[in-house]
Coordinates of C-alpha atoms in Angstrom, one line a residue:
M256 CA -52.8 100.6 92.5
D257 CA -53.7 98.4 89.5
G258 CA -51.4 99.8 86.8
S259 CA -52.5 100.5 83.3
A260 CA -52.0 102.7 80.4
P261 CA -52.6 106.3 80.6
A262 CA -56.2 107.1 79.5
T263 CA -56.5 108.6 75.8
V264 CA -58.9 111.5 75.3
V265 CA -61.1 111.2 72.4
V266 CA -64.3 113.8 71.9
G267 CA -67.0 112.2 73.5
R268 CA -65.4 109.2 75.2
L269 CA -62.7 108.7 77.9
K270 CA -60.8 105.7 78.8
P271 CA -60.3 105.3 82.4
R272 CA -57.3 104.0 84.5
W273 CA -58.2 101.3 87.0
D274 CA -57.2 102.1 90.6
L275 CA -57.6 99.1 92.6
A276 CA -57.7 99.6 96.2
P277 CA -54.9 97.5 97.9
A278 CA -56.3 94.2 99.4
Q279 CA -56.2 93.9 103.1
P280 CA -57.1 90.3 103.7
L281 CA -55.9 90.0 107.3
L282 CA -57.4 93.3 108.5
A283 CA -60.6 92.9 106.5
A284 CA -61.1 89.4 108.1
H285 CA -60.5 90.6 111.4
L286 CA -62.8 93.7 111.0
G287 CA -65.4 91.4 109.3
E288 CA -65.4 88.9 112.2
R289 CA -65.8 91.8 114.8
L290 CA -68.7 93.2 112.8
G291 CA -70.2 90.2 111.9
V292 CA -70.0 90.9 108.1
S293 CA -68.4 89.4 105.3
S294 CA -64.7 90.4 104.4
L295 CA -65.9 91.9 101.4
L296 CA -68.0 94.5 103.0
A297 CA -65.2 94.9 105.5
Q298 CA -62.7 95.7 102.6
C299 CA -65.0 98.2 101.3
L300 CA -65.4 99.9 104.7
L301 CA -61.5 100.0 104.9
N302 CA -61.5 101.6 101.4
R303 CA -63.8 104.2 102.8
G304 CA -61.4 105.1 105.8
L305 CA -63.5 103.1 108.4
T306 CA -61.1 100.9 110.5
E307 CA -62.7 100.9 113.9
P308 CA -65.7 98.8 114.6
E309 CA -67.8 101.6 116.3
A310 CA -67.1 103.8 113.4
C311 CA -68.1 101.2 111.0
R312 CA -71.4 100.4 112.9
A313 CA -72.2 104.1 112.9
F314 CA -71.7 104.3 109.2
L315 CA -73.5 101.1 108.6
E316 CA -76.6 102.2 110.9
P317 CA -76.8 106.0 110.5
R318 CA -79.3 107.3 113.3
L319 CA -80.8 110.8 113.6
A320 CA -80.0 110.7 117.1
S321 CA -76.3 111.2 116.1
L322 CA -76.8 114.5 114.4
T323 CA -74.8 117.1 116.1
D324 CA -76.2 120.0 118.1
P325 CA -77.3 122.8 115.6
F326 CA -76.0 125.6 118.0
L327 CA -72.4 124.5 117.1
L328 CA -72.7 126.0 113.6
P329 CA -71.6 129.6 113.3
D330 CA -73.9 132.3 114.1
M331 CA -76.8 130.1 115.0
R332 CA -77.5 131.4 118.4
A333 CA -77.6 134.9 116.6
A334 CA -79.9 133.6 114.0
V335 CA -82.3 132.1 116.4
D336 CA -82.5 135.1 118.7
R337 CA -83.2 137.5 115.9
L338 CA -86.1 135.0 114.5
E339 CA -87.4 135.0 117.9
Q340 CA -87.4 138.8 118.3
A341 CA -89.1 138.9 114.9
R342 CA -92.0 136.7 116.1
Q343 CA -92.5 138.7 119.3
R344 CA -92.7 141.9 117.5
G345 CA -94.9 140.4 114.6
E346 CA -92.5 141.2 111.9
T347 CA -92.6 139.3 108.7
V348 CA -89.8 137.0 107.8
V349 CA -89.0 137.1 104.1
I350 CA -87.3 133.7 102.9
F351 CA -85.2 134.7 99.9
G352 CA -84.2 131.5 98.3
D353 CA -82.6 130.3 95.3
Y354 CA -84.1 128.6 92.0
D355 CA -82.1 125.2 92.3
V356 CA -83.5 122.2 94.0
D357 CA -81.2 122.8 97.2
G358 CA -82.7 126.4 97.3
V359 CA -86.3 125.5 96.6
T360 CA -86.4 122.7 99.2
A361 CA -84.6 124.8 101.8
S362 CA -87.4 127.4 101.4
A363 CA -90.2 125.1 101.4
L364 CA -88.8 123.5 104.5
L365 CA -88.3 126.9 106.3
Q366 CA -91.7 128.3 105.4
E367 CA -93.6 125.6 106.7
V368 CA -91.6 125.2 109.9
L369 CA -91.7 128.8 110.7
E370 CA -95.6 129.1 109.9
G371 CA -96.0 126.1 112.1
L372 CA -94.2 127.7 115.0
G373 CA -96.2 130.9 114.7
W374 CA -94.0 133.2 112.4
S375 CA -95.6 135.2 109.7
C376 CA -93.5 134.5 106.6
A377 CA -93.3 134.8 102.7
V378 CA -90.8 133.3 100.0
Y379 CA -89.3 134.9 97.1
L380 CA -87.4 132.9 94.7
P381 CA -85.2 135.5 92.3
H382 CA -85.8 134.8 88.3
R383 CA -82.7 133.2 86.9
F384 CA -82.9 135.5 83.7
D385 CA -84.2 138.7 85.0
E386 CA -82.6 139.0 88.1
G387 CA -79.6 136.7 88.2
Y388 CA -78.3 134.6 91.1
G389 CA -78.6 135.6 94.9
L390 CA -78.9 138.8 96.6
S391 CA -78.6 141.2 93.4
R392 CA -80.0 144.6 93.6
D393 CA -82.8 144.1 91.5
A394 CA -83.9 140.9 93.1
V395 CA -83.8 142.4 96.5
T396 CA -85.6 145.5 95.5
N397 CA -88.2 143.4 93.7
C398 CA -88.5 141.0 96.8
L399 CA -89.0 144.1 99.0
R400 CA -91.6 145.6 96.8
R401 CA -93.7 142.6 96.9
H402 CA -93.1 141.6 100.4
P403 CA -92.3 144.8 102.7
A404 CA -90.2 143.5 105.5
T405 CA -87.5 144.4 108.0
L406 CA -85.9 140.7 108.2
L407 CA -84.6 138.8 105.2
L408 CA -83.6 135.3 105.5
A409 CA -81.3 134.7 102.7
V410 CA -81.0 130.7 101.9
D411 CA -78.5 129.2 99.5
C412 CA -76.9 132.6 98.6
G413 CA -75.6 135.9 100.4
S414 CA -72.1 134.9 101.3
T415 CA -70.4 137.0 98.8
A416 CA -73.1 139.8 98.8
Y417 CA -71.3 142.5 100.9
E418 CA -72.6 145.5 99.2
T419 CA -76.3 144.5 99.1
V420 CA -76.4 143.3 102.6
A421 CA -74.7 146.7 103.7
E422 CA -77.1 148.6 101.8
L423 CA -80.1 146.5 103.4
R424 CA -78.7 147.3 106.8
E425 CA -78.8 151.1 106.2
Q426 CA -82.4 150.8 104.9
G427 CA -83.1 149.2 108.3
V428 CA -83.5 145.6 106.9
D429 CA -81.7 142.9 108.9
V430 CA -80.4 139.9 107.0
I431 CA -79.8 136.5 108.2
I432 CA -77.6 134.3 105.8
L433 CA -77.9 130.6 105.6
D434 CA -75.5 129.5 103.1
H435 CA -73.0 126.8 102.2
H436 CA -71.0 128.7 99.5
Q437 CA -67.5 130.0 99.8
P438 CA -67.5 133.4 101.7
G439 CA -66.2 136.2 99.8
P440 CA -63.1 138.4 100.9
R441 CA -65.2 140.5 103.2
R442 CA -67.7 138.9 105.7
P443 CA -71.1 140.4 104.9
P444 CA -72.8 142.7 107.8
A445 CA -75.5 140.3 108.5
V446 CA -77.1 140.0 111.9
A447 CA -76.2 136.3 111.7
F448 CA -73.8 134.6 109.1
V449 CA -74.8 130.8 109.4
N450 CA -72.3 129.2 107.0
P451 CA -70.0 126.4 108.0
R452 CA -67.2 127.8 105.6
A453 CA -67.5 131.2 107.3
F454 CA -64.2 132.4 109.1
G455 CA -64.4 133.5 112.7
G456 CA -66.8 132.2 115.4
Q457 CA -66.3 129.8 118.3
S458 CA -67.5 126.8 116.7
D459 CA -65.4 123.9 115.2
P460 CA -64.4 125.0 111.8
C461 CA -65.2 121.8 110.4
E462 CA -68.5 121.3 111.9
G463 CA -71.3 121.1 109.2
R464 CA -69.1 121.6 106.4
E465 CA -70.5 118.9 104.4
L466 CA -74.1 120.2 104.6
C467 CA -75.7 122.2 101.8
S468 CA -78.4 124.8 102.3
V469 CA -81.4 122.4 102.9
G470 CA -79.3 120.4 105.5
L471 CA -78.5 123.9 107.1
A472 CA -82.3 124.8 107.0
F473 CA -83.0 121.8 108.9
K474 CA -80.6 122.7 111.5
L475 CA -82.1 125.9 111.7
A476 CA -85.5 124.4 112.1
H477 CA -83.9 121.8 114.6
A478 CA -82.4 124.9 116.6
L479 CA -85.8 126.6 116.7
V480 CA -87.6 123.3 117.9
K481 CA -85.1 123.0 120.5
E482 CA -85.1 126.5 121.8
G483 CA -89.0 126.3 121.7
R484 CA -89.1 123.2 123.9
R485 CA -86.8 124.7 126.2
R486 CA -89.1 127.5 126.9
G487 CA -92.2 125.1 127.1
E488 CA -93.9 126.0 123.8
A489 CA -96.8 123.8 122.9
G490 CA -96.1 124.2 119.0
A491 CA -92.4 123.2 119.5
H492 CA -93.4 120.2 121.3
G493 CA -96.0 119.2 118.6
L494 CA -93.7 119.7 115.7
D495 CA -92.1 116.5 114.3
L496 CA -89.1 117.4 112.2
R497 CA -89.1 114.0 110.5
D498 CA -92.0 115.3 108.3
W499 CA -89.4 117.3 106.4
L500 CA -86.6 114.8 105.8
E501 CA -87.7 113.8 102.2
L502 CA -87.1 117.5 101.3
V503 CA -83.7 117.3 103.0
A504 CA -82.9 114.4 101.0
L505 CA -84.1 116.0 97.7
G506 CA -81.8 119.0 98.1
T507 CA -79.0 117.2 99.4
I508 CA -78.7 114.6 96.8
A509 CA -79.5 117.2 93.9
D510 CA -76.7 119.5 95.1
V511 CA -74.0 116.8 95.0
V512 CA -72.4 117.4 98.1
P513 CA -70.5 114.5 100.2
L514 CA -72.7 111.8 101.5
N515 CA -70.9 111.4 104.6
G516 CA -71.3 112.7 107.9
Q517 CA -74.5 114.3 108.7
N518 CA -75.7 114.1 105.2
R519 CA -75.6 110.4 105.2
I520 CA -77.6 110.5 108.3
L521 CA -80.1 112.8 106.8
V522 CA -80.3 111.3 103.2
K523 CA -80.9 107.9 104.7
A524 CA -83.5 108.8 106.6
G525 CA -84.9 111.1 104.1
L526 CA -85.1 108.4 101.4
A527 CA -86.9 106.2 103.7
R528 CA -89.4 108.8 104.1
L529 CA -89.7 109.8 100.4
N530 CA -90.5 106.2 99.8
C531 CA -93.8 106.4 101.7
T532 CA -94.2 110.2 101.3
E533 CA -97.9 111.6 101.8
R534 CA -96.8 114.9 100.1
P535 CA -99.1 115.2 97.1
G536 CA -96.5 117.0 95.1
L537 CA -93.8 114.3 95.6
Q538 CA -96.3 111.7 94.6
A539 CA -97.2 113.3 91.4
L540 CA -93.5 114.0 90.7
C541 CA -92.7 110.2 91.1
E542 CA -95.7 109.5 88.9
V543 CA -94.6 111.8 86.1
A544 CA -91.1 110.5 86.2
R545 CA -92.3 106.8 86.3
C546 CA -90.4 106.2 89.6
T547 CA -91.8 103.5 91.8
P548 CA -90.3 102.5 95.2
P549 CA -87.7 101.6 96.4
L550 CA -86.4 104.9 95.4
D551 CA -82.7 105.7 95.9
T552 CA -80.0 108.6 95.0
F553 CA -80.3 107.4 91.5
H554 CA -84.0 108.4 91.2
V555 CA -83.5 111.5 92.8
G556 CA -80.5 112.6 91.1
F557 CA -81.5 111.7 87.5
Q558 CA -85.3 111.6 87.7
L559 CA -86.9 113.8 90.2
A560 CA -84.3 116.7 90.7
P561 CA -83.8 117.5 86.8
R562 CA -87.6 118.1 86.8
L563 CA -87.8 120.1 89.8
N564 CA -84.7 122.2 88.4
A565 CA -86.2 122.6 85.1
A566 CA -88.8 125.3 86.5
G567 CA -85.9 127.6 87.4
R568 CA -83.9 126.7 84.2
L569 CA -86.6 127.7 81.9
E570 CA -89.3 129.7 83.7
T571 CA -89.6 130.4 87.4
A572 CA -88.9 128.2 90.3
Q573 CA -92.0 129.3 91.9
T574 CA -93.6 126.2 90.3
A575 CA -91.2 123.8 92.0
L576 CA -92.0 125.4 95.2
D577 CA -95.7 125.3 94.7
L578 CA -95.3 121.5 93.9
L579 CA -93.5 120.8 97.1
R580 CA -96.0 122.6 99.0
A581 CA -99.1 121.2 97.1
S582 CA -102.1 120.2 99.3
S583 CA -104.3 118.6 96.7
P584 CA -103.5 115.6 94.3
E585 CA -105.4 117.6 91.5
A586 CA -103.2 120.8 92.0
A587 CA -100.1 118.6 92.4
R588 CA -100.8 116.5 89.1
A589 CA -101.1 119.8 87.0
L590 CA -97.8 121.3 88.4
A591 CA -95.8 118.0 88.1
T592 CA -96.9 117.7 84.4
Q593 CA -95.7 121.3 83.7
L594 CA -92.3 120.4 85.2
D595 CA -92.2 117.3 83.1
D596 CA -93.1 119.3 80.1
W597 CA -90.4 121.8 80.9
N598 CA -87.8 119.0 81.6
R599 CA -88.3 117.6 78.1
E600 CA -87.8 121.2 76.5
R601 CA -84.8 121.6 78.8
Q602 CA -83.3 118.3 77.6
E603 CA -83.9 119.5 73.6
V604 CA -82.3 122.9 74.6
E605 CA -79.3 121.1 76.2
R606 CA -78.8 118.7 73.5
G607 CA -78.6 121.6 70.9
I608 CA -75.7 123.4 72.8
L609 CA -73.9 120.4 73.7
G610 CA -74.0 119.4 70.0
E611 CA -72.8 122.9 69.1
I612 CA -69.8 122.5 71.6
R613 CA -68.8 119.1 70.3
R614 CA -68.5 120.3 66.9
R615 CA -66.2 123.2 68.0
L616 CA -64.1 120.8 70.0
Q617 CA -63.8 118.3 67.2
E618 CA -62.0 121.3 65.2
R619 CA -59.9 122.7 67.9
F620 CA -59.6 120.5 71.2
C621 CA -56.1 119.7 72.2
P622 CA -55.7 117.4 75.2
E623 CA -52.2 118.7 75.8
T624 CA -52.9 122.4 76.1
D625 CA -56.8 122.4 77.0
W626 CA -56.8 121.7 80.7
V627 CA -60.0 123.7 81.2
I628 CA -62.9 124.0 78.7
V629 CA -64.4 127.3 78.1
E630 CA -67.3 128.1 75.7
G631 CA -69.5 130.8 75.2
D632 CA -72.1 132.0 73.0
P633 CA -74.8 134.9 73.4
E634 CA -77.4 132.7 72.0
W635 CA -77.0 129.9 74.4
H636 CA -79.9 129.7 77.0
L637 CA -78.8 130.7 80.6
G638 CA -80.9 127.8 82.1
V639 CA -79.0 124.8 80.7
V640 CA -75.5 125.9 80.7
G641 CA -74.8 124.5 84.0
I642 CA -75.9 121.2 82.9
V643 CA -74.0 121.2 79.6
A644 CA -70.8 122.0 81.7
A645 CA -71.4 119.0 84.0
R646 CA -71.8 116.9 80.7
L647 CA -68.4 118.2 79.3
V648 CA -66.7 117.3 82.7
Q649 CA -68.1 113.8 82.5
E650 CA -67.0 113.5 78.8
F651 CA -63.5 115.1 79.1
H652 CA -62.8 114.9 82.9
R653 CA -61.4 118.3 83.2
P654 CA -63.2 121.6 84.4
A655 CA -65.7 123.2 82.1
V656 CA -67.2 126.5 82.0
V657 CA -70.1 127.2 79.6
L658 CA -71.7 130.6 79.1
G659 CA -74.8 132.1 77.5
G660 CA -76.1 135.6 76.7
D661 CA -77.1 138.0 79.5
G662 CA -77.7 141.4 77.6
G663 CA -74.3 142.8 76.8
C664 CA -72.5 140.4 79.1
L665 CA -71.9 136.4 79.1
R666 CA -73.0 134.4 82.3
G667 CA -73.0 131.1 82.8
S668 CA -71.7 128.1 85.0
G669 CA -68.9 126.1 85.8
R670 CA -68.1 122.4 87.0
S671 CA -64.8 121.1 88.1
I672 CA -62.9 117.9 89.0
P673 CA -61.3 116.9 92.1
G674 CA -57.9 118.8 92.7
F675 CA -59.2 121.9 91.0
D676 CA -61.0 124.5 93.3
L677 CA -62.9 126.5 90.8
A678 CA -64.2 129.1 93.1
A679 CA -60.7 130.0 94.1
A680 CA -59.7 130.0 90.2
L681 CA -62.4 132.5 89.6
R682 CA -61.0 134.8 92.4
A683 CA -57.5 134.6 90.7
C684 CA -59.4 135.9 87.4
G685 CA -61.5 138.4 89.3
D686 CA -60.0 141.2 87.3
L687 CA -61.5 139.9 84.0
L688 CA -64.9 139.2 85.5
V689 CA -68.0 141.0 86.2
R690 CA -69.1 138.8 89.1
H691 CA -68.3 135.4 90.3
G692 CA -69.1 133.1 93.2
G693 CA -69.6 129.5 94.3
H694 CA -67.5 126.6 95.6
A695 CA -64.9 124.1 94.6
M696 CA -66.7 122.0 92.4
A697 CA -69.4 124.5 90.9
A698 CA -69.7 128.1 90.4
G699 CA -71.3 130.9 88.6
V700 CA -69.4 133.6 86.4
S701 CA -70.2 136.8 84.3
L702 CA -67.8 138.6 82.1
E703 CA -67.7 140.9 79.1
P704 CA -67.6 139.1 75.8
D705 CA -64.3 140.7 74.7
R706 CA -62.7 139.1 77.8
L707 CA -63.8 135.3 76.8
E708 CA -60.6 134.6 75.4
A709 CA -58.2 136.0 78.1
F710 CA -60.4 134.2 80.6
R711 CA -60.0 130.9 78.8
H712 CA -56.2 131.5 78.7
R713 CA -56.0 132.6 82.4
L714 CA -58.2 129.7 83.5
N715 CA -56.0 127.1 81.6
D716 CA -52.7 128.5 83.0
L717 CA -54.0 128.2 86.4
A718 CA -55.1 124.5 85.8
R719 CA -51.7 123.6 84.4
R720 CA -50.1 125.2 87.4
T721 CA -52.5 123.3 89.6
L722 CA -53.4 120.1 88.4
A723 CA -51.0 117.1 88.0
P724 CA -51.3 115.6 84.4
E725 CA -52.6 112.4 85.8
A726 CA -55.5 114.3 87.2
L727 CA -56.9 114.7 83.8
C728 CA -57.1 111.1 83.5
P729 CA -60.5 109.6 85.2
A730 CA -59.8 107.1 87.8
L731 CA -61.9 104.0 88.1
R732 CA -61.9 103.3 91.7
L733 CA -62.5 99.5 92.3
D734 CA -63.0 98.2 95.9
A735 CA -61.8 94.6 95.6
E736 CA -61.0 91.7 93.1
V737 CA -63.9 88.9 93.3
R738 CA -64.8 85.7 91.9
L739 CA -68.3 85.8 90.4
S740 CA -69.5 82.9 92.7
D741 CA -68.3 85.3 95.8
L742 CA -71.4 87.3 95.0
T743 CA -73.9 85.5 96.9
P744 CA -77.4 86.9 98.1
E745 CA -76.2 87.3 101.5
V746 CA -73.0 89.2 100.4
L747 CA -75.1 91.5 98.2
D748 CA -77.4 92.2 100.9
Q749 CA -74.8 93.3 103.1
L750 CA -73.3 95.5 100.3
E751 CA -76.7 97.3 100.2
R752 CA -75.9 98.5 103.7
L753 CA -73.2 101.0 102.1
K754 CA -76.1 103.0 100.6
P755 CA -76.8 105.7 100.1
S756 CA -74.1 106.3 97.5
G757 CA -72.8 109.4 96.0
P758 CA -70.0 111.7 96.6
D759 CA -67.2 110.7 99.3
N760 CA -69.1 107.2 99.2
P761 CA -69.1 105.8 95.9
P762 CA -71.0 102.7 95.0
V763 CA -69.2 99.4 95.3
Q764 CA -67.3 98.8 92.1
L765 CA -65.5 95.3 91.7
V766 CA -63.3 93.5 89.3
A767 CA -63.5 89.9 88.0
R768 CA -60.4 88.3 86.3
G769 CA -60.4 86.3 83.1
V770 CA -63.9 86.1 82.3
S771 CA -65.5 85.2 78.9
L772 CA -68.8 85.4 77.4
Q773 CA -70.9 82.3 78.1
R774 CA -73.3 83.2 75.1
P775 CA -73.3 85.7 72.3
L776 CA -74.1 89.2 73.5
Q777 CA -77.5 91.2 72.7
R778 CA -78.0 94.5 71.5
F779 CA -81.3 96.3 72.9
G780 CA -82.9 99.8 73.1
R781 CA -83.5 102.6 70.9
D782 CA -80.8 102.5 68.1
Q783 CA -79.4 99.2 69.7
R784 CA -77.4 101.4 72.0
H785 CA -77.3 99.0 74.9
V786 CA -75.7 95.5 75.4
R787 CA -76.6 92.5 77.5
L788 CA -74.0 90.2 78.1
W789 CA -73.7 86.7 80.1
V790 CA -70.3 86.5 81.5
T791 CA -68.5 83.4 83.3
D792 CA -65.5 82.8 85.2
G793 CA -65.9 79.2 84.8
R794 CA -68.0 79.0 88.5
A795 CA -70.8 81.1 88.1
V796 CA -72.8 83.0 85.2
C797 CA -74.0 86.6 85.6
E798 CA -76.1 88.7 83.5
T799 CA -74.4 92.1 82.8
I800 CA -75.8 95.1 81.4
W801 CA -73.4 97.6 79.4
W802 CA -75.6 100.9 79.2
S803 CA -74.7 102.8 76.0
G804 CA -72.2 99.9 75.1
G805 CA -73.5 99.6 71.7
L806 CA -72.1 103.1 70.8
Q807 CA -68.5 102.0 71.6
P808 CA -66.2 100.9 69.0
D809 CA -65.0 97.9 70.8
L810 CA -66.9 95.0 72.6
P811 CA -65.6 92.3 74.8
V812 CA -64.2 89.2 73.2
G813 CA -62.2 86.2 74.3
R814 CA -60.9 86.3 77.8
F815 CA -61.3 89.8 79.5
D816 CA -61.0 91.5 82.8
L817 CA -64.5 92.9 83.9
A818 CA -65.0 96.0 85.9
F819 CA -68.5 96.2 87.3
A820 CA -71.1 97.3 90.0
P821 CA -73.2 94.6 91.4
Q822 CA -76.7 95.2 91.9
W823 CA -80.2 93.6 92.7
H824 CA -82.7 93.8 89.7
A825 CA -86.5 93.5 90.7
W826 CA -88.8 92.3 88.2
N827 CA -92.4 90.8 88.9
G828 CA -91.8 90.6 92.5
R829 CA -88.6 88.6 92.2
R830 CA -84.9 89.9 92.3
R831 CA -81.7 88.4 90.9
L832 CA -78.1 89.6 90.7
R833 CA -77.1 91.6 87.7
L834 CA -73.9 93.3 87.0
R835 CA -73.5 96.8 85.6
L836 CA -70.5 96.8 83.1
L837 CA -68.2 99.8 84.1
D838 CA -65.1 99.1 81.9
W839 CA -63.5 96.0 80.2
R840 CA -59.8 95.1 79.0
P841 CA -58.2 92.1 77.6
A842 CA -57.0 89.6 80.2

């Protein structure tokens, strides 16, 4: 580890500690020689826990053929058998989804695949404000009133809905749960509980744990096709599941799950499909978001997904589902424009709430005692509190829960940091809460307003007992120390093979020592908020961009160490190396 002073917390800004991976020159050189790659790429692979050549090759060349058998997932056989029974009986399958991108893409995929294989099905997406998250009684009642059915396929929800599933069973409605959230204390009495985190079953307890719900939906589709082909069904033989991979990539990236294992395979293939998608809805969405190929995880996570999420945050997620399934460019363009308008409205609402929380924290935030940020207001919009919580985690690097008004209750969302299981913490606060659920890094919660302070105190007490103080200091993880002249086009092309980047596979981040400015820096952008620098180590000169660097009080001077992410910058059909500044400090 590269030692540095502890980070200091200032409202709106964090100074990270640099965490440089230990250099392993001999091992990296040996691995690089066996793989036929640079020592730098080999070092990056070692940093990601990959030491054997075969594992490295599988990582660098993810293949769909390497996906595991879908029947290894718990209760997958029971789910397929019950669905087959429904098809033979002519039952309508109602897909009960969720209003975020993961839930919407999973619902779209399942509806299209099931219909393509001969099922009669419908989709119901609950309304965030009127019905709340998941299998609430109101949502299920409304769903079955609109779509009378005896089989409900709950997607991206249901793992904690014991009472609702039990009531449906008594009414003669079977439930299949396809979910990746942490289960509750009691297993719901569903006919199939396809959740990699579920207890019991004969499968490997770790099988598929990285998958989100659209990944599980793809697995269910794979299982149905596999079973259909075993039976010699023409429809199953004619169905190509690759046609849905762009939906899998969208939902997986948007849900911020680990991009390793099967997710890496699915997202890699899905991004390739997205870059040449023939879906009118996705073409129109890229157009309004001004996204042009090559699209990667950044474009999905920060430009496409927020627009799809805007529907469920401000109105109804049905608009996002309709866009994904749009069959004509004209209809798709109108739907994409509506989502773009809602996204701008969402951004305005979000800025207002975030500004109010910052004003509150300026008055009372204490880094030594406030290990979790908990803020609520009955006037805050429920559709954006989760995003605001995520922004607070970015700014303060500590768990955050933000709640808005929901009738007589406060309801909201929380986001966490590594080392603090938010879902487990909420279970420990269960006596203070009306409802809660989620997973380690993100969860939802409802409580009475008069319990907000007690909830804040309990969560902070749990965090102080769970987290080490250094966990509240963000680590800037750096792969290697390099010279700028080491970054040749060949090396940069090799580093591109580590993509797609995301959780558990971060982008390559490097450090160059003792660089200086080759010419005066330039400010650009609205309010001169960004900075362009030309840095040199005496051997090479590299253009460097510091996004929002113009807002920082200190700019690089003299000789300094530079932490950066290398990247290709394409312009007018040509590409050149450009560095993205992550942090700097005096040499």
